[in-house]
Short mmCIF file of C-alpha atoms and ligand atoms in Angstrom, two decimals:
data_model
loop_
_atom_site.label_atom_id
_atom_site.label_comp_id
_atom_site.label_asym_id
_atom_site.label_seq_id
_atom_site.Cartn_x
_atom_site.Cartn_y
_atom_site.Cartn_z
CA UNK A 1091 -38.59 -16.47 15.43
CA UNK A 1092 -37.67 -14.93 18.81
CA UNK A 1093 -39.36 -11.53 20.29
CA UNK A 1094 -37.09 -8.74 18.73
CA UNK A 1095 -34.88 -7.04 21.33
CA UNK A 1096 -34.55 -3.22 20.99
CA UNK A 1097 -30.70 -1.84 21.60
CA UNK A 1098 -31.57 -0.98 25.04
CA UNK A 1099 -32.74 -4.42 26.48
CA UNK A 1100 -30.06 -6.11 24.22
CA UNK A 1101 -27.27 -3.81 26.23
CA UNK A 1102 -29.19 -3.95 29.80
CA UNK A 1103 -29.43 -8.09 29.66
CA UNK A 1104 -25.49 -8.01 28.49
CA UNK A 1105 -24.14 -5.81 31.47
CA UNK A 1106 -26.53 -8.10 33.73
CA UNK A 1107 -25.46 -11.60 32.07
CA UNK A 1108 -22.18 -11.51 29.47
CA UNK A 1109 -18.90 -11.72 30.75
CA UNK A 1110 -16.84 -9.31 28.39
CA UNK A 1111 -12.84 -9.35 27.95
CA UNK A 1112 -11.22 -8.28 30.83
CA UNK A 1113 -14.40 -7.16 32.33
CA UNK A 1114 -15.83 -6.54 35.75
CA UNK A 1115 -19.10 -8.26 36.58
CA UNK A 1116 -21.77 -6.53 36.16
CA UNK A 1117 -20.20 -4.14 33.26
CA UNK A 1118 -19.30 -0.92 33.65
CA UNK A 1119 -18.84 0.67 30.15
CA UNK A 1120 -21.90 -0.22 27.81
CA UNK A 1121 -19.92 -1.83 24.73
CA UNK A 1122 -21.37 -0.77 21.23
CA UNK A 1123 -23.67 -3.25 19.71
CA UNK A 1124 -22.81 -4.19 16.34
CA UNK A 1125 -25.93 -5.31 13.72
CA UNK A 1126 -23.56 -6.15 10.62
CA UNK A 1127 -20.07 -6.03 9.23
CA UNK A 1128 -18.77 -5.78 5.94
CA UNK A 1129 -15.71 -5.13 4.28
CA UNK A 1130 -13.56 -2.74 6.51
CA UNK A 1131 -16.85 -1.64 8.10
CA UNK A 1132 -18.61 -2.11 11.74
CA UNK A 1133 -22.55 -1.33 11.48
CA UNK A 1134 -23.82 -0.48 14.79
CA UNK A 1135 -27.45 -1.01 15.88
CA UNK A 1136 -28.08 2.47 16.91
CA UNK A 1137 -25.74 5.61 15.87
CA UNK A 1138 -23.00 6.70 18.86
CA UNK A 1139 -21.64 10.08 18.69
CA UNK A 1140 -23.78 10.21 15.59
CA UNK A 1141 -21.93 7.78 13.98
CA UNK A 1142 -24.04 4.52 12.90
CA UNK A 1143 -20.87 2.94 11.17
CA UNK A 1144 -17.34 2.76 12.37
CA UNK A 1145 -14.26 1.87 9.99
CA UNK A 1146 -12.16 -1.14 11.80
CA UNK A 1147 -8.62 -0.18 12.92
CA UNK A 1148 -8.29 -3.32 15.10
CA UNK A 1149 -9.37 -6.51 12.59
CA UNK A 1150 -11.47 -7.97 15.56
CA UNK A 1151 -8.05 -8.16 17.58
CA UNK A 1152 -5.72 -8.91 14.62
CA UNK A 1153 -7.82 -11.52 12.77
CA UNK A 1154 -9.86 -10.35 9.74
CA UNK A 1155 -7.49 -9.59 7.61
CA UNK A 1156 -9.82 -9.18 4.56
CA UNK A 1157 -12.15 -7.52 6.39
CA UNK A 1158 -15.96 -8.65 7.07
CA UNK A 1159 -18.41 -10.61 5.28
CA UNK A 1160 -15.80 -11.47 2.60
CA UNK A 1161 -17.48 -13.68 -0.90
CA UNK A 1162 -14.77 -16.19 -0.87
CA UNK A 1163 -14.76 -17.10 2.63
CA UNK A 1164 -18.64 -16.95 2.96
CA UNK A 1165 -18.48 -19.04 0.20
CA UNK A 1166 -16.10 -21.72 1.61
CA UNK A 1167 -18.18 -21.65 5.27
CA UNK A 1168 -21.61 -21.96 3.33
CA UNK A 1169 -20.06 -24.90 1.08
CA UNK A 1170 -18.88 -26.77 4.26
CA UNK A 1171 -22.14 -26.17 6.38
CA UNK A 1172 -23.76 -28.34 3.57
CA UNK A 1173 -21.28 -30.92 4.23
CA UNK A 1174 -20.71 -31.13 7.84
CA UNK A 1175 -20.17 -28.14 10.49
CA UNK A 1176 -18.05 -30.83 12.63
CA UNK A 1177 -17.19 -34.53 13.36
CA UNK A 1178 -14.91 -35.77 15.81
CA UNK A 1179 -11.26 -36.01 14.80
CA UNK A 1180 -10.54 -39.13 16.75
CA UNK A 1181 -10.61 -41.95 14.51
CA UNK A 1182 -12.06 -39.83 11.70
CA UNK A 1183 -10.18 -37.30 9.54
CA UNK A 1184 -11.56 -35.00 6.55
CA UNK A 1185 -10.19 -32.97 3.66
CA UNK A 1186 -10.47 -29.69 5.01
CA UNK A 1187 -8.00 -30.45 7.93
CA UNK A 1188 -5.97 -32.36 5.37
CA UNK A 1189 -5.58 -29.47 3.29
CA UNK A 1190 -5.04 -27.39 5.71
CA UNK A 1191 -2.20 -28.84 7.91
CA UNK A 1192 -0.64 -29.60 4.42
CA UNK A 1193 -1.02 -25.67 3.53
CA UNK A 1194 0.62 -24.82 6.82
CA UNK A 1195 3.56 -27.04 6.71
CA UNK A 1196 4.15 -25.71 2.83
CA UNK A 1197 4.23 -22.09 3.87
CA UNK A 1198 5.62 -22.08 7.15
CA UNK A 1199 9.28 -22.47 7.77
CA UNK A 1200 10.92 -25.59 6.22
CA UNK A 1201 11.47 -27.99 9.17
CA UNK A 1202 8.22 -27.80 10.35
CA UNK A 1203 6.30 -30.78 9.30
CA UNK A 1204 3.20 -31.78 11.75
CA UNK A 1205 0.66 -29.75 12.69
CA UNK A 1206 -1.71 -29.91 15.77
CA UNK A 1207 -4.85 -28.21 15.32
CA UNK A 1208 -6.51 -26.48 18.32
CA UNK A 1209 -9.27 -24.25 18.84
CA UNK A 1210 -7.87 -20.56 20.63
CA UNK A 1211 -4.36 -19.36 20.57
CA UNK A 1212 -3.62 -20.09 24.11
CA UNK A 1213 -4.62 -24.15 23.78
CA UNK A 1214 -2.18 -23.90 21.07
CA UNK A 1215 0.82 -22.55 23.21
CA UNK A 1216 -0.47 -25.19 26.04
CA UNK A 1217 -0.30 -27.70 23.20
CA UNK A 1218 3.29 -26.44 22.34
CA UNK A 1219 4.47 -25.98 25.99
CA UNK A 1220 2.98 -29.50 26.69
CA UNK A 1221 5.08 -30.70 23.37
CA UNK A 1222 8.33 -29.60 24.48
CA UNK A 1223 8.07 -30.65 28.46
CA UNK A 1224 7.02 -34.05 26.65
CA UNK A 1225 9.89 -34.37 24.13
CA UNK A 1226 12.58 -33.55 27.05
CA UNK A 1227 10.60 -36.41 29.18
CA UNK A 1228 10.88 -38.84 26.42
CA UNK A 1229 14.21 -37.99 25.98
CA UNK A 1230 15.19 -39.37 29.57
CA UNK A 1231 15.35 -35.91 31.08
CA UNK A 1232 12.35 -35.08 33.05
CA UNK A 1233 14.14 -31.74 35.04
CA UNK A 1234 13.83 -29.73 31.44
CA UNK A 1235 10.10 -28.84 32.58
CA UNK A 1236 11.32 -24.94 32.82
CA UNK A 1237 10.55 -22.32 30.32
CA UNK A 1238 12.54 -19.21 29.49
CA UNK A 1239 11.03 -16.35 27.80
CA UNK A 1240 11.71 -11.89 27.66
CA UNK A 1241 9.72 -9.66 29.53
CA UNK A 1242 6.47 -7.92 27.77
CA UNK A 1243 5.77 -10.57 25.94
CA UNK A 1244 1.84 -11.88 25.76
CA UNK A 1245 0.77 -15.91 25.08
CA UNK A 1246 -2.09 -16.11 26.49
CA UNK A 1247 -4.73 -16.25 28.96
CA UNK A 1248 -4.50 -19.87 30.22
CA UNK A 1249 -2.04 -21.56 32.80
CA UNK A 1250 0.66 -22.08 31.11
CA UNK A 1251 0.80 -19.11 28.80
CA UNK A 1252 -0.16 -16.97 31.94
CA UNK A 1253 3.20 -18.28 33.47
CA UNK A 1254 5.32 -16.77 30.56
CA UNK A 1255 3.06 -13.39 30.15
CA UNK A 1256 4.80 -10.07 31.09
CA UNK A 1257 5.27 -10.79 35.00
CA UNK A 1258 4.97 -7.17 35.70
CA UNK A 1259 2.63 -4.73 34.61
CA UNK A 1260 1.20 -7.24 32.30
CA UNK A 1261 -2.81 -8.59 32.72
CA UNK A 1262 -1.55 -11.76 35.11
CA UNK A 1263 0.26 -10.59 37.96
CA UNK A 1264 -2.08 -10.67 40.08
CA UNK A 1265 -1.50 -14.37 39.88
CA UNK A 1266 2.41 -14.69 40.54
CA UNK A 1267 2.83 -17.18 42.89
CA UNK A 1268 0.14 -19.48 41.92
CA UNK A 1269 1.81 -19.92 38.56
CA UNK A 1270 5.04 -22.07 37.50
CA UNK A 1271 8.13 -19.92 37.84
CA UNK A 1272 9.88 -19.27 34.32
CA UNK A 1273 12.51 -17.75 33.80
CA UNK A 1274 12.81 -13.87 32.44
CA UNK A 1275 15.39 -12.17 30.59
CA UNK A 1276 15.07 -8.40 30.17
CA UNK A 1277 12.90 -6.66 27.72
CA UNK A 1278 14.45 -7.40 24.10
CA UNK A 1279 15.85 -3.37 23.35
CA UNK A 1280 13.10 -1.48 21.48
CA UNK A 1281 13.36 -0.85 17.35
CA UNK A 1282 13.22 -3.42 14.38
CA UNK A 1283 15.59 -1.26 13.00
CA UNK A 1284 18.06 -0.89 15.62
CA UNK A 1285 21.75 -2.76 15.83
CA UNK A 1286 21.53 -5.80 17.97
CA UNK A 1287 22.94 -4.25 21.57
CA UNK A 1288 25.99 -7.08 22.78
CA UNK A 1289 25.05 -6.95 26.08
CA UNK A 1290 21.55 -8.07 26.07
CA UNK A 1291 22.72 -10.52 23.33
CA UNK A 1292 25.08 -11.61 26.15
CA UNK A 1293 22.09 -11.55 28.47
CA UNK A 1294 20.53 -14.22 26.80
CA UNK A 1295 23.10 -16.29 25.96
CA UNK A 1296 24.21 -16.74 29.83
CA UNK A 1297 20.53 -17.22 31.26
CA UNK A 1298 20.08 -20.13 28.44
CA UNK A 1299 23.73 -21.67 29.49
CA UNK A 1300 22.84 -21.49 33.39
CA UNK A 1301 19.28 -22.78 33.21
CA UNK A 1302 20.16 -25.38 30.17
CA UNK A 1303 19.22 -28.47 32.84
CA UNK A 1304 15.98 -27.36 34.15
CA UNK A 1305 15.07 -25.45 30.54
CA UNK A 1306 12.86 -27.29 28.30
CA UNK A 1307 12.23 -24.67 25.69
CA UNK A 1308 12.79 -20.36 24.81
CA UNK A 1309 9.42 -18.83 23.71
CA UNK A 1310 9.05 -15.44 22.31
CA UNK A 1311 7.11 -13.55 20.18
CA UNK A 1312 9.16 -12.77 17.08
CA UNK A 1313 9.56 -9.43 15.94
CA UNK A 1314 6.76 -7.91 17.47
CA UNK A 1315 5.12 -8.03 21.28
CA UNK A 1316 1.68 -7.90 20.89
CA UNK A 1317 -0.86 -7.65 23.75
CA UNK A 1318 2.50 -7.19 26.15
CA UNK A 1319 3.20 -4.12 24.68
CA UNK A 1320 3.03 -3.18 21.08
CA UNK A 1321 6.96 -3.32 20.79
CA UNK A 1322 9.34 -4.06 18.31
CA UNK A 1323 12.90 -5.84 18.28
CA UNK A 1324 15.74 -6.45 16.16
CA UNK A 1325 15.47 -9.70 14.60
CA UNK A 1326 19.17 -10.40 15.07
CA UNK A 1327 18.00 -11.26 18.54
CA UNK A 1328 16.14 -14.61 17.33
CA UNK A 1329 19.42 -15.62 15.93
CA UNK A 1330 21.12 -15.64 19.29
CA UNK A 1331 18.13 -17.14 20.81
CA UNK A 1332 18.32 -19.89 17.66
CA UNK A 1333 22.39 -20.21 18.49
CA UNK A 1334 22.18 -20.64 21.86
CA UNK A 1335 19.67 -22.94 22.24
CA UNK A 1336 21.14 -25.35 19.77
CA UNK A 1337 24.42 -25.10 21.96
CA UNK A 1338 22.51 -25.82 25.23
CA UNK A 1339 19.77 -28.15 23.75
CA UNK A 1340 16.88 -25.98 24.53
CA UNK A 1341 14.14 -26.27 21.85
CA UNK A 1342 12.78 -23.12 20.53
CA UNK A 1343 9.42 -22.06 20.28
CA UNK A 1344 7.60 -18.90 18.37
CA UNK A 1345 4.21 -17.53 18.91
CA UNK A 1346 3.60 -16.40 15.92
CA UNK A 1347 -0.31 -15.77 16.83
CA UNK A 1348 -0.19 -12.19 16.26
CA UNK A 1349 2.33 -11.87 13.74
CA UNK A 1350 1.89 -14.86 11.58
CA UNK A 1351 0.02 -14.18 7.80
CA UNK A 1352 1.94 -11.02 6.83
CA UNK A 1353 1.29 -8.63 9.19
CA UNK A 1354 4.93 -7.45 9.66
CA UNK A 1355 5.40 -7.33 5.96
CA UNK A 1356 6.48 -10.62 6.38
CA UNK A 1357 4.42 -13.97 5.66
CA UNK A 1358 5.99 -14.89 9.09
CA UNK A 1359 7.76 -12.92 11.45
CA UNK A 1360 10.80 -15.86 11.77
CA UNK A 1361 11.38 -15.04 8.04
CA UNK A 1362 12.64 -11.59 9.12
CA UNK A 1363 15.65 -13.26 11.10
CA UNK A 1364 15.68 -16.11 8.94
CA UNK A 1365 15.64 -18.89 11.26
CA UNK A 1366 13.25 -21.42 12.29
CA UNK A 1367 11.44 -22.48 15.56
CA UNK A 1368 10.96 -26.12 16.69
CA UNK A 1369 7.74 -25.60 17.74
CA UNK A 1370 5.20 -22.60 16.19
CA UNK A 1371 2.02 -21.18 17.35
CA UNK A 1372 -0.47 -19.84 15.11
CA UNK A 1373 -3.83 -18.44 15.39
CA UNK A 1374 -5.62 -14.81 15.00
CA UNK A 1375 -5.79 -14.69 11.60
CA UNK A 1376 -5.53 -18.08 10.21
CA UNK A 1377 -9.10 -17.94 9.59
CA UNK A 1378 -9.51 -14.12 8.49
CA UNK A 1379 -11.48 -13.62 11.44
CA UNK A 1380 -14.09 -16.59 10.94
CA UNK A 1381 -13.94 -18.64 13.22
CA UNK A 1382 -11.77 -20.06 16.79
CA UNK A 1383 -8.66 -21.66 15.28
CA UNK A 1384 -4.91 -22.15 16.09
CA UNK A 1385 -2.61 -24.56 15.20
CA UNK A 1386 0.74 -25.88 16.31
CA UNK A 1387 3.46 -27.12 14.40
CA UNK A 1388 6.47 -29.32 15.14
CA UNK A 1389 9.68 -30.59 13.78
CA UNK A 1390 10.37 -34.20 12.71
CA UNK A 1391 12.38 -34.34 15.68
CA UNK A 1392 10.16 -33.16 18.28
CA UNK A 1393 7.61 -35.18 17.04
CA UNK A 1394 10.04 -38.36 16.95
CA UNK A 1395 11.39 -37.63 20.20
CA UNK A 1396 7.65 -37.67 22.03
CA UNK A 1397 6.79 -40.95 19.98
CA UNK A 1398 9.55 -42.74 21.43
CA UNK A 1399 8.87 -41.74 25.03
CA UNK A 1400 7.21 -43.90 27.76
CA UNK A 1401 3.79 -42.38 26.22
CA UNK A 1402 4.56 -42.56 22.95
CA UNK A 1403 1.59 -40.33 22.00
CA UNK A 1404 0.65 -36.52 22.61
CA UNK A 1405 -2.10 -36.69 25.03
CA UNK A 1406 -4.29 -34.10 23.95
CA UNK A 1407 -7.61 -34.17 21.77
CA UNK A 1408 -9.66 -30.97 22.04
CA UNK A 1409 -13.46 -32.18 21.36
CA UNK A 1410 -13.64 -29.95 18.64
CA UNK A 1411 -10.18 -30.78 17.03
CA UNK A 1412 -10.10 -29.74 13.85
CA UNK A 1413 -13.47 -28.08 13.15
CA UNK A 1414 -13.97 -29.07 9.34
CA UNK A 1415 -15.91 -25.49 9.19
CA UNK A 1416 -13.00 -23.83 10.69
CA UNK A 1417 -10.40 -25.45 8.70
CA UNK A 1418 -12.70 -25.29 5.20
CA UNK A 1419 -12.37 -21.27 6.11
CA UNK A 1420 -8.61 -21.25 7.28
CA UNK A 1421 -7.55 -23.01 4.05
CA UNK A 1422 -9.71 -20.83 2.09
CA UNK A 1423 -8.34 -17.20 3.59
CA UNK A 1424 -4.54 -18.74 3.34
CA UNK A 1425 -5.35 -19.23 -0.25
CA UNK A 1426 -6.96 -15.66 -1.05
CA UNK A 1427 -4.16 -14.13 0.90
CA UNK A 1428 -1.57 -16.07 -1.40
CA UNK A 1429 -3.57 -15.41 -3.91
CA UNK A 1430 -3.12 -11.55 -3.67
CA UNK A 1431 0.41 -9.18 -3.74
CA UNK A 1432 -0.99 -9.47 -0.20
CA UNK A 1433 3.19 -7.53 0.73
CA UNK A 1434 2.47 -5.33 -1.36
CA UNK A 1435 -0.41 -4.20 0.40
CA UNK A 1436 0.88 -4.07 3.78
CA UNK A 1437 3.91 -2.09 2.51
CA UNK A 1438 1.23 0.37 1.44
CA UNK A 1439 -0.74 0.53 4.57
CA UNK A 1440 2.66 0.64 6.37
CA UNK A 1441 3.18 4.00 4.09
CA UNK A 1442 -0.37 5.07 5.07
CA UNK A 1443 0.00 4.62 8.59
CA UNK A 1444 3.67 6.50 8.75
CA UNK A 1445 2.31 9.52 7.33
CA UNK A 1446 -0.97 9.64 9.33
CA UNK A 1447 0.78 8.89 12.19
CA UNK A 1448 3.83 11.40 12.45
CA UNK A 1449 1.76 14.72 13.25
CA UNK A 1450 0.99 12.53 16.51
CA UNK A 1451 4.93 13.35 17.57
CA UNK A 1452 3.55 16.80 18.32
CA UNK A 1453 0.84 15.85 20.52
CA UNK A 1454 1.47 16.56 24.35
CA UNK A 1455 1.75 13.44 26.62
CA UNK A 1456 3.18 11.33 23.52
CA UNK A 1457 5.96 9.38 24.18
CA UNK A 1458 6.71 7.34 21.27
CA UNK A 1459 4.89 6.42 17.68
CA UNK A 1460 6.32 3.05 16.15
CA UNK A 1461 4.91 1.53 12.83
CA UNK A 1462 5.82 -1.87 11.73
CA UNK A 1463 4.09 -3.70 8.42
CA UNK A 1464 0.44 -3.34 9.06
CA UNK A 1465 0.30 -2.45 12.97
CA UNK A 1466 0.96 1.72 13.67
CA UNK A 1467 1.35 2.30 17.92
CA UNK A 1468 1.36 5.84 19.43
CA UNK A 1469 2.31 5.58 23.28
CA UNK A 1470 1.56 7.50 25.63
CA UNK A 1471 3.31 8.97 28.92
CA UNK A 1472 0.60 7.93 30.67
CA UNK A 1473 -2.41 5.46 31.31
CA UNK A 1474 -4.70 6.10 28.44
CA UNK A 1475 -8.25 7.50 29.29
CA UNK A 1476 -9.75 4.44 27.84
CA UNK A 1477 -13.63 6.18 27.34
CA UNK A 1478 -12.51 9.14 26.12
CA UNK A 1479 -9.94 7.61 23.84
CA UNK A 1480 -12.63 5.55 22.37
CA UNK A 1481 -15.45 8.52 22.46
CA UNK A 1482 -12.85 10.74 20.19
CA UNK A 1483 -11.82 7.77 17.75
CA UNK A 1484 -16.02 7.04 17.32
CA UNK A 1485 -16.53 10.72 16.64
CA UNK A 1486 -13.92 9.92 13.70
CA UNK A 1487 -16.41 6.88 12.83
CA UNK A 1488 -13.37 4.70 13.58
CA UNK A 1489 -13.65 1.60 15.94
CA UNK A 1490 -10.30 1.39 18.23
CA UNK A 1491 -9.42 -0.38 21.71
CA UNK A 1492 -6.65 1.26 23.52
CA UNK A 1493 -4.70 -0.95 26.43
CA UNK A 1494 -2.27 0.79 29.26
CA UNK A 1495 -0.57 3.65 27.72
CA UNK A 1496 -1.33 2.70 24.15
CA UNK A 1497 -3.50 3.56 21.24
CA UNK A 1498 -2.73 1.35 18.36
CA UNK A 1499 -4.07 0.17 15.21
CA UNK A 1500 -3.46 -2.79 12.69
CA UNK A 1501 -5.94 -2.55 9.67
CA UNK A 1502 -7.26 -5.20 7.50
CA UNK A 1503 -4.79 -5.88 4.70
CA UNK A 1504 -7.99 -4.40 2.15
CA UNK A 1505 -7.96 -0.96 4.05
CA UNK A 1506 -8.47 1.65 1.29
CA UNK A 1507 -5.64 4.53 1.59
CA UNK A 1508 -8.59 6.99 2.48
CA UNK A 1509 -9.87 5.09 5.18
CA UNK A 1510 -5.87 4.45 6.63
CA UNK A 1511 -5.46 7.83 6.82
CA UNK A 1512 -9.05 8.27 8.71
CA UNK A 1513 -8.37 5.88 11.04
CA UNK A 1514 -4.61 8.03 11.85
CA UNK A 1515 -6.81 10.91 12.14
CA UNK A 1516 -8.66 9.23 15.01
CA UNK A 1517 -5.25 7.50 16.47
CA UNK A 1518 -4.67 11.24 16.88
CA UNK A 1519 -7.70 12.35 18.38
CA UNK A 1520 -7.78 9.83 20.90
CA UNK A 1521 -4.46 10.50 21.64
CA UNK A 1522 -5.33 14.12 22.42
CA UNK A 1523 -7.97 13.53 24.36
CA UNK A 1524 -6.99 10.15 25.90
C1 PLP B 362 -3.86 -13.45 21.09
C2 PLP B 362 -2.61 -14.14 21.39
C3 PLP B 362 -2.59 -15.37 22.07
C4 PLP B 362 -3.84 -16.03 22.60
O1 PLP B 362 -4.74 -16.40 21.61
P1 PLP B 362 -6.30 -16.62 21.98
O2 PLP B 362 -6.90 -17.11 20.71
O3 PLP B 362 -6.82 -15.29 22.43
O4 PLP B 362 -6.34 -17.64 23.06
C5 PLP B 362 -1.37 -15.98 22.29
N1 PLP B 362 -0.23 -15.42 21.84
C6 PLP B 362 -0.21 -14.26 21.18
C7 PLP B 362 1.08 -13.70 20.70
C8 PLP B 362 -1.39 -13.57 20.94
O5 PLP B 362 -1.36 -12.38 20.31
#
């Protein structure tokens, strides 16, 4: 056994050692060191604003959707450790990943048939971007190497999704110039709810037409803009996106990272507009929160179209390809989640989260407060005051992490209605004092 570490020398070797998220070397904010987790709940090694356990209004950054330290999926991790934590996936295959990819093409939307498993979200959008620049190649037309995509959106934090992240405002500008220049339509118009506006329809529908030789693919975030924003759009949008690139031959591709598994209400946020992607992205919560997973899927076409190319193969093969501990999890948390009115449930929370959240329209310095499925959003008019925001929310004995002028939440799915209504109580408070 190692030496213990008490709190203090735990924190003092992280701010001199551990990169964090978006995080200046050394680290300026201590970050609260969590001992357990279980259920909806954070324990933290030593109490903070007298608080020693925090309810979760984040799900570890969308992921654990039934919450921490869950029997079924500690149950499917311990059974695979016993079998194998990993082989290589070249030349060998297994039944978790079997299962899996056969799971993902069953559930996801119908055309999508082959499924590339990678280990972080943003390999799986380089996977997808490297898919349709591939296809296009095979296809005889090497200038459709472009991508088109609409401002605020978030894909990543690697080249190629950098190059299609919000170019202004958004984590990666500092890098404009260095990346490949896509192309960017305006903002999709704010509200799920709201009539699909002709003239940014319009909008799109030119940029695709003028760009159709150099474009290789359209990829958005359906429905909802995550890290880009916390926004929402009409659906009807993905339709026009879906119409026009069908006229131009432009393949379509969805990041469904964020929204995928039911968070909008939906199992997937394409089902909302009811049209499919060529190419999907999915990751966060495929394995409730396990373990590093994403996968991409394809269309019989795309996938024909890069096997008859020059390379007739797709020339990528993470070392840790299909993680049979990974997968064993993933297939395991798509099945409890099936398993489950798992709508109903987010329809609840969704009820939860409207109530608890209105009496934050009265707070000064509020500019909007948007709930969609299992993600509530109060904006502000201004940069939020990220310490104090997260002092008031840990007073609450809720765990948040604000971004720009935001202060959102989006629960696990098994949030009890007391604790949804805690955590808008603290959505509040850091609001007020943020
Ligand atoms: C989080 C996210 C990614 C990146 O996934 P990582 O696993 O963090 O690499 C890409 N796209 C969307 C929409 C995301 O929300």
């Amino acid at each position: 056994m190692p030496e213990p570490l008490t709190p203090g020398e735990l924190l003092a070797l992280d701010r001199q050692h551990v990169w964090h998220p978006y995080g200046p070397m050394p680290g300026r904010t201590a970050p609260l060191l969590v001992e357990s987790a279980s259920g909806v709940r954070l324990r933290l090694a030593e109490p903070v604003e007298g608080r020693d356990e925090l309810v979760d209004g984040m799900s570890s950054w969308w992921s654990a959707v039934h919450g921490y330290n869950h029997p079924v999926l500690n149950d499917a991790a311990q059974g695979q450790l016993g079998r194998m934590s990993h082989v290589m996936f070249g030349g060998l295959t297994h039944e978790p990943a079997v299962r899996l990819a056969k799971r993902l093409v069953d559930i996801t939307p119908e055309p999508l048939e082959h499924v590339f498993l990678a280990d972080s979200g943003s390999v799986s959008v380089e996977v997808a971007v490297k898919m349709c620049l591939q296809y296009w190649r095979s296809l005889g037309k090497p200038r459709k190497q472009r991508l088109l995509t609409w401002r605020g959106g978030y894909h990543g934090d690697t080249w190629q999704p950098m190059s299609v992240c919000d170019p202004d405002g958004g984590m990666h500008e500092l890098w404009q110039g260095a990346l490949p220049r896509q192309i960017f339509a305006d903002a999709p118009p704010a509200g799920f709810d709201a009539a699909p506006d002709e003239a940014y329809a319009a909008q799109l529908r030119e940029l695709i037409a003028r760009h159709a030789d150099e474009l290789a693919a359209v990829i958005v975030e359906p429905v909802v803009q995550g890290a880009g924003g916390m926004s929402f759009h009409s659906p009807g949008y993905l339709r026009v996106l879906r119409e026009a690139c069908d006229a131009h031959g432009v393949l379509l591709v969805f990041d469904e990272i964020a929204t995928g598994f039911g968070r909008t209400g939906a199992l997937f946020a394409a089902e909302h507009a009811g049209v499919a992607p060529d190419v999907m992205c999915l990751g966060k919560a495929l394995t409730g929160g396990y373990l590093t997973l994403a996968a991409t899927l394809c269309t019989t076409a795309v996938a024909d179209g890069i096997s008859r190319g020059a390379l007739p193969v797709l020339a990528h093969g993470p070392t840790f390809m299909g993680n049979p501990l990974a997968t064993a999890v993933a297939d395991a948390s798509i099945e409890l989640l099936l398993s489950q009115d798992w709508a109903q449930e987010v329809k609840r929370i969704e009820a939860g989260l409207r109530d608890g959240l209105a009496p934050a329209r009265s707070i000064a310095g509020v500019r909007d407060v948007r709930v969609l499925g299992a993600i509530g959003v109060v904006q502000l008019d201004h940069e939020v005051d990220m310490a104090a925001a997260t002092r008031a929310a840990v007073r609450e004995g809720v765990w948040l992490r604000p971004f720009r002028d935001l202060i959102y939440t989006m629960p696990p799915y098994i949030t009890g209605d007391g604790d949804v209504a805690r955590i808008c109580a603290a959505v509040c408070s850091a609001a007020r004092e943020g």
